[in-house]
XYZ file of C-alpha atoms in Angstrom:
124
model
C -5.628 35.510 -37.483
C -4.607 32.555 -35.321
C -1.138 32.443 -33.841
C 1.266 29.621 -34.722
C 2.600 29.646 -31.144
C 1.585 26.539 -29.227
C -0.358 27.220 -26.071
C 1.449 26.859 -22.780
C 0.754 23.476 -21.198
C -1.553 23.464 -18.247
C 0.350 22.909 -15.042
C -0.422 19.862 -12.928
C -1.436 20.431 -9.353
C 2.132 20.905 -8.144
C 3.227 22.984 -5.175
C 4.753 26.333 -6.167
C 8.168 25.332 -4.789
C 8.334 22.679 -7.548
C 6.458 24.359 -10.362
C 8.156 27.760 -10.347
C 11.756 26.461 -10.646
C 10.678 24.065 -13.411
C 9.179 26.893 -15.426
C 12.593 28.624 -15.423
C 14.418 25.629 -16.942
C 15.460 25.070 -20.538
C 13.819 22.306 -22.581
C 16.976 20.181 -22.250
C 17.010 20.549 -18.461
C 13.283 19.739 -18.311
C 13.870 16.536 -20.281
C 16.603 15.544 -17.820
C 14.255 16.256 -14.917
C 11.446 14.298 -16.580
C 13.693 11.286 -17.183
C 14.989 11.415 -13.617
C 11.451 11.729 -12.227
C 10.322 8.705 -14.257
C 13.284 6.616 -13.075
C 12.824 7.770 -9.476
C 9.117 6.892 -9.555
C 9.893 3.402 -10.915
C 12.583 2.876 -8.267
C 10.220 3.983 -5.477
C 7.461 1.659 -6.728
C 9.908 -1.266 -6.821
C 11.202 -0.420 -3.344
C 7.664 -0.170 -1.961
C 6.693 -3.521 -3.498
C 9.808 -5.146 -2.028
C 9.007 -3.684 1.404
C 5.385 -4.860 1.143
C 6.498 -8.396 0.295
C 8.959 -8.381 3.179
C 6.333 -7.102 5.635
C 3.860 -9.694 4.422
C 6.436 -12.482 4.801
C 7.167 -11.333 8.353
C 3.571 -10.797 9.463
C 1.317 -13.164 7.505
C 0.024 -16.160 9.408
C 1.220 -19.600 8.416
C -0.613 -22.633 7.123
C -1.357 -23.914 10.642
C -3.183 -20.718 11.585
C -5.120 -20.748 8.302
C -6.152 -24.368 8.914
C -7.211 -23.457 12.449
C -9.420 -20.679 11.119
C -10.959 -23.002 8.526
C -11.633 -25.646 11.211
C -13.448 -22.949 13.170
C -15.441 -22.220 9.975
C -13.977 -18.737 9.671
C -13.499 -17.614 6.083
C -9.929 -17.164 4.878
C -10.913 -15.968 1.395
C -10.874 -12.159 1.022
C -13.814 -12.375 -1.416
C -16.005 -13.358 1.522
C -15.366 -10.002 3.219
C -17.043 -6.862 1.961
C -14.260 -4.296 2.397
C -11.201 -6.510 1.894
C -9.521 -6.315 -1.533
C -9.134 -9.619 -3.356
C -5.450 -9.025 -4.043
C -2.744 -7.804 -1.703
C -4.603 -8.577 1.514
C -3.250 -11.115 3.971
C -4.168 -12.422 7.399
C -2.049 -11.356 10.344
C -2.278 -11.484 14.130
C -2.530 -8.213 16.039
C -2.216 -7.706 19.771
C -4.715 -4.957 20.598
C -3.672 -4.835 24.236
C -1.431 -7.112 26.294
C -2.730 -10.663 26.134
C -5.480 -10.001 23.545
C -4.616 -11.417 20.127
C -6.881 -11.219 17.079
C -6.760 -12.230 13.438
C -7.066 -9.335 11.004
C -6.963 -8.855 7.280
C -4.266 -6.331 6.436
C -3.553 -4.552 3.156
C -1.984 -1.447 1.734
C -4.314 1.304 0.502
C -2.169 3.975 -1.154
C 0.135 5.288 1.550
C -1.949 3.825 4.392
C -2.396 0.400 5.925
C -5.939 -0.908 6.361
C -7.148 -3.696 8.636
C -10.372 -5.607 9.066
C -11.154 -7.755 12.079
C -11.652 -11.474 11.520
C -11.776 -13.309 14.866
C -9.973 -13.803 18.166
C -6.951 -16.111 18.065
C -8.183 -17.914 21.166
C -11.878 -18.749 20.601
C -12.707 -18.750 24.334
């Protein structure tokens, strides 16, 4: 005869220091934790997006630099680059060592920043 007891939910891949205390909580406490976790996740996403926009505003090249690249027949469309995402990527200038400046695509990939070389700033 089958039991009417629901089966215990399968645990996500959480570290034991999170999972074990959760398993000891009442349903009401778990609902509070779930609501807080949802709100915290939304807040962190919003904060990260705001920080990304701020970083992009600070680091992205301006219209003059984009025009200069186009005059040099260097693509400024991310679709023309194999590994560059079509959204979220922007062109920035990096100094690889003192006096050496290069254009790079830059974008966020999860928790990491990715870059792809475009061209030297000074075409000499």
